mmCIF file of C-alpha atoms in Angstrom:
data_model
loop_
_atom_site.group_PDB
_atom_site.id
_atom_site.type_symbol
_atom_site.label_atom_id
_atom_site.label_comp_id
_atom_site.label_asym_id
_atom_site.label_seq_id
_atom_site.Cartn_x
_atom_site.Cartn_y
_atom_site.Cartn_z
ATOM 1 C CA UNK A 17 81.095 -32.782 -3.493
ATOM 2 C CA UNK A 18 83.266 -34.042 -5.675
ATOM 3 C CA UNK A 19 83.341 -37.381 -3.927
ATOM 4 C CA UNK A 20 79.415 -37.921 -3.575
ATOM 5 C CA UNK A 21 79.623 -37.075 -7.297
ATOM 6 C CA UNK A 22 81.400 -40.027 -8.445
ATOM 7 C CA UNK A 23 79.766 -42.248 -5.678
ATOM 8 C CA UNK A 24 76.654 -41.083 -7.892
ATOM 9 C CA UNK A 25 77.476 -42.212 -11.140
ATOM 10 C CA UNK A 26 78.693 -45.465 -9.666
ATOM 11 C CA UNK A 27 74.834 -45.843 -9.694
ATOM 12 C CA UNK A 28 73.344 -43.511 -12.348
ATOM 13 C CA UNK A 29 74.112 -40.548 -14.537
ATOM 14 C CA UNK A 30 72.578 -37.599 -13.147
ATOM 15 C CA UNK A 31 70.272 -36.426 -16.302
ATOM 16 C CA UNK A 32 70.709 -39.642 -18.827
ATOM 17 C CA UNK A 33 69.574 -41.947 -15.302
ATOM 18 C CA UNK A 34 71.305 -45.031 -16.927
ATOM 19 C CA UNK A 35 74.275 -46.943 -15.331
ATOM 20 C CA UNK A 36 78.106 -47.689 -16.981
ATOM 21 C CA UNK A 37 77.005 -51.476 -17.507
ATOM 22 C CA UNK A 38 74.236 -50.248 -19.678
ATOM 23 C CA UNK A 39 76.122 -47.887 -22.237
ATOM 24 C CA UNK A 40 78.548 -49.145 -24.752
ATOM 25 C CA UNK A 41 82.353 -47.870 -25.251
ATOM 26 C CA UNK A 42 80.419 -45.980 -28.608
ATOM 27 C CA UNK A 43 78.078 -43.495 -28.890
ATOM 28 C CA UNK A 44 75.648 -41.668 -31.195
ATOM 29 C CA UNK A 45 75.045 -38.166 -30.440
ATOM 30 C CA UNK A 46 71.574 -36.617 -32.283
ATOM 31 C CA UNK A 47 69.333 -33.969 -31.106
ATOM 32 C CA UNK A 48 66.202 -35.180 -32.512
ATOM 33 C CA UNK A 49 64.898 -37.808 -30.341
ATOM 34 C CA UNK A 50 63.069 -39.233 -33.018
ATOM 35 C CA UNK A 51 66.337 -40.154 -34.391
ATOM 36 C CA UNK A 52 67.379 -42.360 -31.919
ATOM 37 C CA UNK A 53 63.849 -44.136 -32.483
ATOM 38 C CA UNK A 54 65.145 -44.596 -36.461
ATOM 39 C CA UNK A 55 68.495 -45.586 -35.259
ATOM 40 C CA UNK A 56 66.889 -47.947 -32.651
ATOM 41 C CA UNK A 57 65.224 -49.392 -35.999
ATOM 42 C CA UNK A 58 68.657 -50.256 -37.086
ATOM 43 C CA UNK A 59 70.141 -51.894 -33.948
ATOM 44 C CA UNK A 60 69.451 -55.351 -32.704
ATOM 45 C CA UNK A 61 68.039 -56.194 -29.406
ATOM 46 C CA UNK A 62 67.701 -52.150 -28.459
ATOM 47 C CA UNK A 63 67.182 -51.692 -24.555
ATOM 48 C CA UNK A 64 65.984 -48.446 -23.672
ATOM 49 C CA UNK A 65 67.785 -46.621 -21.149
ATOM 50 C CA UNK A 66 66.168 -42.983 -20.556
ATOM 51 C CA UNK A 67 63.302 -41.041 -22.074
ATOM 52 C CA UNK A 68 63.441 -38.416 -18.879
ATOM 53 C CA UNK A 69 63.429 -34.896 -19.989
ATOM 54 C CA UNK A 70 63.232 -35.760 -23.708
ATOM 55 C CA UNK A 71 66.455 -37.424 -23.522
ATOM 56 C CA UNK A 72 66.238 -40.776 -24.718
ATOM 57 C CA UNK A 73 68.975 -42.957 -25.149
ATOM 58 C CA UNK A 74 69.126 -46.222 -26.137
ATOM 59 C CA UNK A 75 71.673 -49.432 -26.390
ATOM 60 C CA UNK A 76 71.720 -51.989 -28.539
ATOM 61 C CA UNK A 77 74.374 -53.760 -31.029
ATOM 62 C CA UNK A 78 74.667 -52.764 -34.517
ATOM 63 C CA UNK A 79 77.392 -55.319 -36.830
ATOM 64 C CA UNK A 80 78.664 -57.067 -33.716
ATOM 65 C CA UNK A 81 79.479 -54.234 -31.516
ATOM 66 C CA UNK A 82 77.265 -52.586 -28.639
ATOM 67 C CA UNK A 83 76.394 -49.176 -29.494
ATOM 68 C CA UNK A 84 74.401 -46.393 -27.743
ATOM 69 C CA UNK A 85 72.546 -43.787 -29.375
ATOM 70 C CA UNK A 86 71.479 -40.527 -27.231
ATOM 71 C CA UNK A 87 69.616 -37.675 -27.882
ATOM 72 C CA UNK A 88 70.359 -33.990 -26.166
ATOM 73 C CA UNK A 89 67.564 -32.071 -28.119
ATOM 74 C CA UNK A 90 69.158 -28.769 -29.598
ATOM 75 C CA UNK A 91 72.086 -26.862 -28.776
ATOM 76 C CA UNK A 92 75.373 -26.790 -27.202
ATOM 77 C CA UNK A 93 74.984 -26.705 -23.567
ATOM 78 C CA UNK A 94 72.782 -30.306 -23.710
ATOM 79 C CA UNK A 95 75.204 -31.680 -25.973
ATOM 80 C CA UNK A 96 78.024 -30.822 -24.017
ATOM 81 C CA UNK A 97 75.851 -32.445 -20.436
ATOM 82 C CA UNK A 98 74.901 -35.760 -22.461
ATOM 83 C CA UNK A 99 78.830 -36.139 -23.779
ATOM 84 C CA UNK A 100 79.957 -35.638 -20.467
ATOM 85 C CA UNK A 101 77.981 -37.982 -18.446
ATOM 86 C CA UNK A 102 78.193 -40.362 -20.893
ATOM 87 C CA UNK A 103 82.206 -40.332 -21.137
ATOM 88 C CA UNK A 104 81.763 -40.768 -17.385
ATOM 89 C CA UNK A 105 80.174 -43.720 -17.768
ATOM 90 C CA UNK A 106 83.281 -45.200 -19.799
ATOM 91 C CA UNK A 107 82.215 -44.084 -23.271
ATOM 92 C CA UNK A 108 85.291 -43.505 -25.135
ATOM 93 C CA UNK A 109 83.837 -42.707 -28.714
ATOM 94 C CA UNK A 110 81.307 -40.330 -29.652
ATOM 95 C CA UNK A 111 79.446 -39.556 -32.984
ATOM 96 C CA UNK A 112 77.032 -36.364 -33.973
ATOM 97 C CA UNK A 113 74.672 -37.434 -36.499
ATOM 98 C CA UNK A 114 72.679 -34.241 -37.160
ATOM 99 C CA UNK A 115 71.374 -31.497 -39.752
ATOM 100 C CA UNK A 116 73.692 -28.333 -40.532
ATOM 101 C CA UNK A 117 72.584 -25.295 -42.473
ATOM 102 C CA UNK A 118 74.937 -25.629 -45.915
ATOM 103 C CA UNK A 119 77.123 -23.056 -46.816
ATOM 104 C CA UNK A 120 80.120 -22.818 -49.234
ATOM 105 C CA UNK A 121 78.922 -24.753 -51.826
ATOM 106 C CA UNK A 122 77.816 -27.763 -49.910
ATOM 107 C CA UNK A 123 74.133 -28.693 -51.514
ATOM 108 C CA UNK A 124 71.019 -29.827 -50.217
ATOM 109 C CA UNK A 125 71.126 -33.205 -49.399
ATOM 110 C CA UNK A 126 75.192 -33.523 -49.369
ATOM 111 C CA UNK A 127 76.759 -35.358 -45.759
ATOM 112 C CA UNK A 128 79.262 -33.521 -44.220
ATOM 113 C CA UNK A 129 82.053 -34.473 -42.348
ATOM 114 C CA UNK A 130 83.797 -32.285 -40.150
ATOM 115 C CA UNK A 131 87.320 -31.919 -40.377
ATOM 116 C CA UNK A 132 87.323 -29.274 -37.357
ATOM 117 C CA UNK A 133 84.838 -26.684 -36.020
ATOM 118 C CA UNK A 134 84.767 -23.132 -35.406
ATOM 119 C CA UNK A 135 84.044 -22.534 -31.888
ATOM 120 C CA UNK A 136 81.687 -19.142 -32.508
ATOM 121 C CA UNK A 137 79.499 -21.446 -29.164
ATOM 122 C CA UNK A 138 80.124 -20.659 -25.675
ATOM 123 C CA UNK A 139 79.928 -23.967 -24.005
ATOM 124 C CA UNK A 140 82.917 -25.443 -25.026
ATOM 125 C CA UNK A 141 85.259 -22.358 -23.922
ATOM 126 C CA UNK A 142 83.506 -23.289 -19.905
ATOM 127 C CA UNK A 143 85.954 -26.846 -20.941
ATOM 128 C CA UNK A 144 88.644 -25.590 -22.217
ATOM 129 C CA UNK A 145 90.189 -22.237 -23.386
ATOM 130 C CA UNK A 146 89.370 -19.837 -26.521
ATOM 131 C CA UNK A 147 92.551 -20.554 -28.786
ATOM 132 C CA UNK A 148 92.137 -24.862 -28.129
ATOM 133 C CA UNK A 149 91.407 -26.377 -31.751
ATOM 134 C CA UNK A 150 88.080 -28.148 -32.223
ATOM 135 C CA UNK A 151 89.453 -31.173 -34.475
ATOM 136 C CA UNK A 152 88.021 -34.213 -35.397
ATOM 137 C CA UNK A 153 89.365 -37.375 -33.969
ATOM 138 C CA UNK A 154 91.425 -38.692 -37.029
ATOM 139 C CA UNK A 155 90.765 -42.683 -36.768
ATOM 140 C CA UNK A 156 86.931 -42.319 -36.140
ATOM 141 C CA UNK A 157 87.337 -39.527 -39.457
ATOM 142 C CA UNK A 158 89.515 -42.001 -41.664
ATOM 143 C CA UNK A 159 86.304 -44.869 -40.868
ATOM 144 C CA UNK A 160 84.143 -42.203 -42.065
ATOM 145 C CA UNK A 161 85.898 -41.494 -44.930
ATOM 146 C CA UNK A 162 86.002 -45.101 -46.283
ATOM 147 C CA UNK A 163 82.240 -45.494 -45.708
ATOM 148 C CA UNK A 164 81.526 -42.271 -47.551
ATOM 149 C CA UNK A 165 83.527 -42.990 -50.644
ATOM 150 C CA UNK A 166 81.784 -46.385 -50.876
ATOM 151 C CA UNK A 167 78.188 -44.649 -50.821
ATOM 152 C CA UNK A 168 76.388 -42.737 -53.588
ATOM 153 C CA UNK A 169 75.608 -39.695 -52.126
ATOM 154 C CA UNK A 170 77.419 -36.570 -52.283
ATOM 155 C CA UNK A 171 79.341 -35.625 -49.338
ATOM 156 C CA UNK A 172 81.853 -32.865 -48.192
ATOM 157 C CA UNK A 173 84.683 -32.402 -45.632
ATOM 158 C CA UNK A 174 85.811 -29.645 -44.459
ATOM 159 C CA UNK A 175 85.116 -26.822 -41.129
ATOM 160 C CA UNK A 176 81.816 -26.415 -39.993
ATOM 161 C CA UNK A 177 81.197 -23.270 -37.819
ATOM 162 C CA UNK A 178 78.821 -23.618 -34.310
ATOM 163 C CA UNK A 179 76.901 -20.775 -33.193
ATOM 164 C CA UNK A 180 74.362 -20.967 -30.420
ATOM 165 C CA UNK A 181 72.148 -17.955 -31.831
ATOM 166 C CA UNK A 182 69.784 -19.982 -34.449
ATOM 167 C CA UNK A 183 67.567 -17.133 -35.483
ATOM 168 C CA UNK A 184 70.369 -14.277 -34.755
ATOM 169 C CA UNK A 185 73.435 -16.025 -36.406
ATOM 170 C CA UNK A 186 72.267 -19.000 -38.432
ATOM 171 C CA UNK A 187 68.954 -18.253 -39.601
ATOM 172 C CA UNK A 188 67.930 -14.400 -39.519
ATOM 173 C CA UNK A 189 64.081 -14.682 -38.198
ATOM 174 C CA UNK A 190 63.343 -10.762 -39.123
ATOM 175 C CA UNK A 191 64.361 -8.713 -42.054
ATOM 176 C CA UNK A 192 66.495 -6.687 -40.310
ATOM 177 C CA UNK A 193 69.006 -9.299 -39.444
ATOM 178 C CA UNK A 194 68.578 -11.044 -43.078
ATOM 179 C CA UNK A 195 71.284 -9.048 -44.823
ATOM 180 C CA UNK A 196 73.868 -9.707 -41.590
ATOM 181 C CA UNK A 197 73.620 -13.151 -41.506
ATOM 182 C CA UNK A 198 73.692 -13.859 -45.243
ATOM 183 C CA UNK A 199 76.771 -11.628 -45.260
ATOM 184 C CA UNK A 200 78.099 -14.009 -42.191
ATOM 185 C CA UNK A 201 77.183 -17.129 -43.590
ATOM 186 C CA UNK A 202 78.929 -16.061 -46.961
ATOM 187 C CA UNK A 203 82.016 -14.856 -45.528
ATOM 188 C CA UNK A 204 82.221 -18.402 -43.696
ATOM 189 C CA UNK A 205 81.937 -20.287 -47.220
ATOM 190 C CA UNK A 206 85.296 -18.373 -48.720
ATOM 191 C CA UNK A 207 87.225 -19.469 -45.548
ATOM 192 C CA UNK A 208 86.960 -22.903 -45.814
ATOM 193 C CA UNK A 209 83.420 -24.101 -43.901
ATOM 194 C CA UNK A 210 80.914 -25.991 -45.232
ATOM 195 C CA UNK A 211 78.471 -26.054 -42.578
ATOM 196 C CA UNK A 212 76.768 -24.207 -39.596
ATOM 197 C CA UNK A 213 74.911 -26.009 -36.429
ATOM 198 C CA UNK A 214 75.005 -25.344 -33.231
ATOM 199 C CA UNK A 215 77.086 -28.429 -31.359
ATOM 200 C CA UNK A 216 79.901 -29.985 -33.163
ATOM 201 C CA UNK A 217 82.749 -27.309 -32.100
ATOM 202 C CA UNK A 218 81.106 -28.408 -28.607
ATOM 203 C CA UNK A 219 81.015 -32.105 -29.095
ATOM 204 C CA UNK A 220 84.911 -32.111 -30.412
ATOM 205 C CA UNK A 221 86.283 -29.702 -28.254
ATOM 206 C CA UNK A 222 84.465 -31.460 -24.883
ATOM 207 C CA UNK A 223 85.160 -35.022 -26.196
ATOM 208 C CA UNK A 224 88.876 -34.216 -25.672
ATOM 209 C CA UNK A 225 88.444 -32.594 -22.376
ATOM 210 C CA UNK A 226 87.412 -35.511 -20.905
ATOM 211 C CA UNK A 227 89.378 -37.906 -22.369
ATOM 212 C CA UNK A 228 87.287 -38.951 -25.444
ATOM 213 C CA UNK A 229 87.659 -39.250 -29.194
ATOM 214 C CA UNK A 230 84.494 -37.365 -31.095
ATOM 215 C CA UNK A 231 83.669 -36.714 -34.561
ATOM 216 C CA UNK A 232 80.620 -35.244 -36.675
ATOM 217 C CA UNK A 233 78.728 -36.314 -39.628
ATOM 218 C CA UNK A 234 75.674 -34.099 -40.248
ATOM 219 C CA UNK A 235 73.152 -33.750 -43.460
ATOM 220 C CA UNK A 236 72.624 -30.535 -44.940
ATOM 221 C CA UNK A 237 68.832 -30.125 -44.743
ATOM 222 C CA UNK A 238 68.626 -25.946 -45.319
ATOM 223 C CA UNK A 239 70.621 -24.017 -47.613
ATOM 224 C CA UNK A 240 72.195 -21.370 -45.151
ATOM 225 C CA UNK A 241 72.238 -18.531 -47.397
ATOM 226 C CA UNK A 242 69.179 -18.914 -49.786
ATOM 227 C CA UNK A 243 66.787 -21.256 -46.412
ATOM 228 C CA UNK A 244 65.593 -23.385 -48.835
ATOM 229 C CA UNK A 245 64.361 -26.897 -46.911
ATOM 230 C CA UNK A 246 65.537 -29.949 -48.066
ATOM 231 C CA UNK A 247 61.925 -31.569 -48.481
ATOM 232 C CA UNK A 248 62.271 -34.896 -51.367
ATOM 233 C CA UNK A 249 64.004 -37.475 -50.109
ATOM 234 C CA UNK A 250 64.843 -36.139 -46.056
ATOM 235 C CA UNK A 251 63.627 -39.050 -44.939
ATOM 236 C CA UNK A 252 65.796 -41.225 -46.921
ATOM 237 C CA UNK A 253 68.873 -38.902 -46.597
ATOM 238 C CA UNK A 254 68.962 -39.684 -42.465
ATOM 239 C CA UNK A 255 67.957 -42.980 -42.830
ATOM 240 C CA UNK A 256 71.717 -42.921 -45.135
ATOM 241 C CA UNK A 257 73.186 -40.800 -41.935
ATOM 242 C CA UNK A 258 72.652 -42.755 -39.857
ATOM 243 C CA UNK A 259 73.628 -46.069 -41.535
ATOM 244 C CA UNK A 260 77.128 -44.802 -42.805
ATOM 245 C CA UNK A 261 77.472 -43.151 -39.345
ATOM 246 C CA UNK A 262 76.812 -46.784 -37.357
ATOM 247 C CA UNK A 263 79.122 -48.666 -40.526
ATOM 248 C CA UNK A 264 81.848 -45.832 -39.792
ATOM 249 C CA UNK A 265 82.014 -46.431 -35.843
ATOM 250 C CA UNK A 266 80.875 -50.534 -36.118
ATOM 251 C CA UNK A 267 84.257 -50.731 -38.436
ATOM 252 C CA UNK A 268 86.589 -49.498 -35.573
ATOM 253 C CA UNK A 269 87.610 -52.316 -32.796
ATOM 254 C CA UNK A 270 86.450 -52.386 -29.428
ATOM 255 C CA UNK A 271 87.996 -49.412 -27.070
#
């Protein structure tokens, strides 16, 4: 199985349908698929590579350097499938470029970069065990960093916490579950996190499983305690995510 497996991808990726000569030794990870059309925006000479099953990836060359940009929807289990085929295809670097749900003072509208993750997910423990750090690769962080303090917006660093319950953990969808979560989601703030979402502690901890470097930038677009909606300005605010994400990786040399 194994065998016919690899003799596969030698051809195309099983879900993403695109080939190792067509991706680029970087990636963008976002779940929004109209993100990668934005980032697609952004890139020159774009070549699209999948739109099957709502994943749509692209490649295309952004300050020099080939880039791909792929979407896995929402949540940790797709994330985890598009890393993974794309690292077998000979990516070696992988970005999230998402939304988180703020917490612990981080403000509507502020990036965040993760420092590490809290793996409260499932998928990534099906990689590798329980008590294995989620931790941000430190060279693709440091390019981040750099790019960050030369901006003007507000941005954070610190843990951000992955759940894959949205409306049980994150986002409490009935009263009943409103005082729980807000009680969660505050407790998380004192210890350090800045964030919630549902993939990074995937996308870090599965990047090193198979051999990859991974980091996550994300823009906090609801306030996790009070679910206020970052409204003025969103569309601006991921245009900036994604530009200072695709400066951060086009600023590292070639894998």
């Amino acid at each position: 199985m194994a065998d016919s497996l690899a003799d596969s991808f030698a051809q195309r990726a099983w879900f993403l349908r695109c080939a190792a000569a067509e991706v680029a030794d970087r990636a963008v990870l976002v779940g929004d698929r109209g993100r990668v059309e934005k980032a697609a925006t952004l890139l020159e000479e774009p070549q699209v590579l999948n739109e099957d099953r709502g994943l749509t990836a692209v490649t295309g060359r952004y300050r020099g350097h080939p880039v791909t940009v792929a979407a896995f929807g929402m949540g940790a289990p797709v994330a985890a499938v598009v890393l993974h085929e794309l690292a077998m295809l000979g990516v070696r670097r992988f970005l999230r470029l998402g939304t988180v749900l703020g917490v612990g003072g981080t403000s509507l509208g502020d990036l965040v970069l993760a420092e590490g993750a809290v793996r409260n997910e499932s998928t990534s423990s099906t990689y590798l065990p329980p008590g294995f750090p989620a931790i941000a690769d430190h060279e693709l962080n440091t390019a981040l960093r750099t790019r960050l303090a030369s901006g003007t917006r507000p941005w954070t660093a610190g843990l951000i916490a992955s759940y894959d319950g949205f409306y049980s953990e994150m986002f409490a969808a009935e009263p009943d579950r409103a005082a729980a979560v807000r009680a969660r989601l505050e407790e998380l703030g004192r210890y350090g996190v800045r964030a919630v979402d549902m993939e990074t502690s995937t996308v870090l901890t599965v990047a090193r499983a198979v051999g990859a470097r991974a980091a996550s930038l994300c823009l906090a677009s609801v306030d996790g305690v009070t679910q206020a909606k970052l409204t003025t300005g969103r569309a601006e605010a991921e245009l900036e995510l994604l530009t200072t994400g695709l400066d951060g990786l086009a600023s590292l040399p070639d894998a």
